[in-house]
Short mmCIF file of C-alpha atoms in Angstrom, two decimals:
data_model
loop_
_atom_site.label_atom_id
_atom_site.label_comp_id
_atom_site.label_asym_id
_atom_site.label_seq_id
_atom_site.Cartn_x
_atom_site.Cartn_y
_atom_site.Cartn_z
CA UNK E 1 24.18 87.02 116.83
CA UNK E 2 25.92 89.90 118.42
CA UNK E 3 29.46 89.81 119.57
CA UNK E 4 30.25 90.69 123.16
CA UNK E 5 33.75 91.89 122.21
CA UNK E 6 34.13 95.49 121.26
CA UNK E 7 35.07 96.03 117.67
CA UNK E 8 38.69 97.13 117.30
CA UNK E 9 39.68 97.79 113.77
CA UNK E 10 43.24 98.57 112.92
CA UNK E 11 43.98 101.44 110.71
CA UNK E 12 45.94 99.83 107.84
CA UNK E 13 46.85 103.15 106.24
CA UNK E 14 49.05 104.22 109.19
CA UNK E 15 50.88 100.89 109.24
CA UNK E 16 51.29 100.96 105.48
CA UNK E 17 52.64 104.51 105.52
CA UNK E 18 55.17 103.62 108.20
CA UNK E 19 56.16 100.46 106.36
CA UNK E 20 56.50 102.34 103.09
CA UNK E 21 58.75 104.93 104.71
CA UNK E 22 60.95 102.19 106.16
CA UNK E 23 61.03 100.40 102.82
CA UNK E 24 61.99 103.59 101.00
CA UNK E 25 64.77 104.23 103.52
CA UNK E 26 66.07 100.70 103.02
CA UNK E 27 65.95 101.03 99.22
CA UNK E 28 67.80 104.35 99.39
CA UNK E 29 70.50 102.84 101.62
CA UNK E 30 70.97 99.89 99.26
CA UNK E 31 71.15 102.13 96.22
CA UNK E 32 73.64 104.41 97.98
CA UNK E 33 75.93 101.51 98.84
CA UNK E 34 75.62 100.13 95.33
CA UNK E 35 76.55 103.48 93.80
CA UNK E 36 79.51 103.89 96.17
CA UNK E 37 80.72 100.37 95.34
CA UNK E 38 80.40 101.03 91.61
CA UNK E 39 82.34 104.30 91.86
CA UNK E 40 85.04 102.66 93.98
CA UNK E 41 85.36 99.88 91.40
CA UNK E 42 85.73 102.37 88.56
CA UNK E 43 88.26 104.42 90.52
CA UNK E 44 90.23 101.26 91.20
CA UNK E 45 90.15 100.32 87.53
CA UNK E 46 91.36 103.74 86.45
CA UNK E 47 94.13 103.75 89.07
CA UNK E 48 95.35 100.38 87.81
CA UNK E 49 95.40 101.59 84.21
CA UNK E 50 97.25 104.76 85.20
CA UNK E 51 99.83 102.70 87.08
CA UNK E 52 100.29 100.36 84.14
CA UNK E 53 100.34 102.85 81.30
CA UNK E 54 101.35 106.06 83.02
CA UNK E 55 98.26 108.13 83.50
CA UNK E 56 97.57 111.78 83.11
CA UNK E 57 100.06 112.35 80.32
CA UNK E 58 99.37 114.21 77.13
CA UNK E 59 99.23 110.96 75.19
CA UNK E 60 101.86 112.14 72.71
CA UNK E 61 104.71 110.38 74.44
CA UNK E 62 105.95 107.28 72.69
CA UNK E 63 107.67 104.72 74.81
CA UNK E 64 110.20 102.33 73.49
CA UNK E 65 113.79 102.06 72.49
CA UNK E 66 114.99 104.16 69.69
CA UNK E 67 118.06 103.11 67.80
CA UNK E 68 120.34 106.14 67.53
CA UNK E 69 122.12 104.59 64.55
CA UNK E 70 118.91 104.77 62.56
CA UNK E 71 118.46 108.50 63.08
CA UNK E 72 120.80 109.50 60.25
CA UNK E 73 121.77 108.15 56.90
CA UNK E 74 123.50 104.80 56.70
CA UNK E 75 126.04 103.64 54.20
CA UNK E 76 125.25 101.17 51.43
CA UNK E 77 126.98 98.23 53.10
CA UNK E 78 124.89 98.55 56.25
CA UNK E 79 121.75 98.89 54.19
CA UNK E 80 122.49 95.70 52.27
CA UNK E 81 123.18 93.79 55.51
CA UNK E 82 119.90 94.95 57.02
CA UNK E 83 117.97 94.21 53.83
CA UNK E 84 119.47 90.72 53.58
CA UNK E 85 118.56 90.02 57.19
CA UNK E 86 114.96 91.17 56.64
CA UNK E 87 114.61 89.10 53.47
CA UNK E 88 115.95 86.05 55.27
CA UNK E 89 113.39 86.52 58.07
CA UNK E 90 110.63 87.06 55.51
CA UNK E 91 111.33 83.73 53.82
CA UNK E 92 110.93 81.81 57.06
#
């Protein structure tokens, strides 16, 4: 039996090449957005840490209160008071 319709075959390689190009473009766009989002997240994290802990410093700075009385020598009476207080807290 012969067919009266002319044979029209599609060229699948052209369609596949076009589809592959489109797919690659889509994949590249997704990866680009993902990378940008990841970098923005990291930048946000670092900015938050810098705000909280004071960023960019040398790291040698110690924060906190320093008791000026404790800088020099203390007399024996003060020492005994402090030692008694510490021993009392230790027993608790």
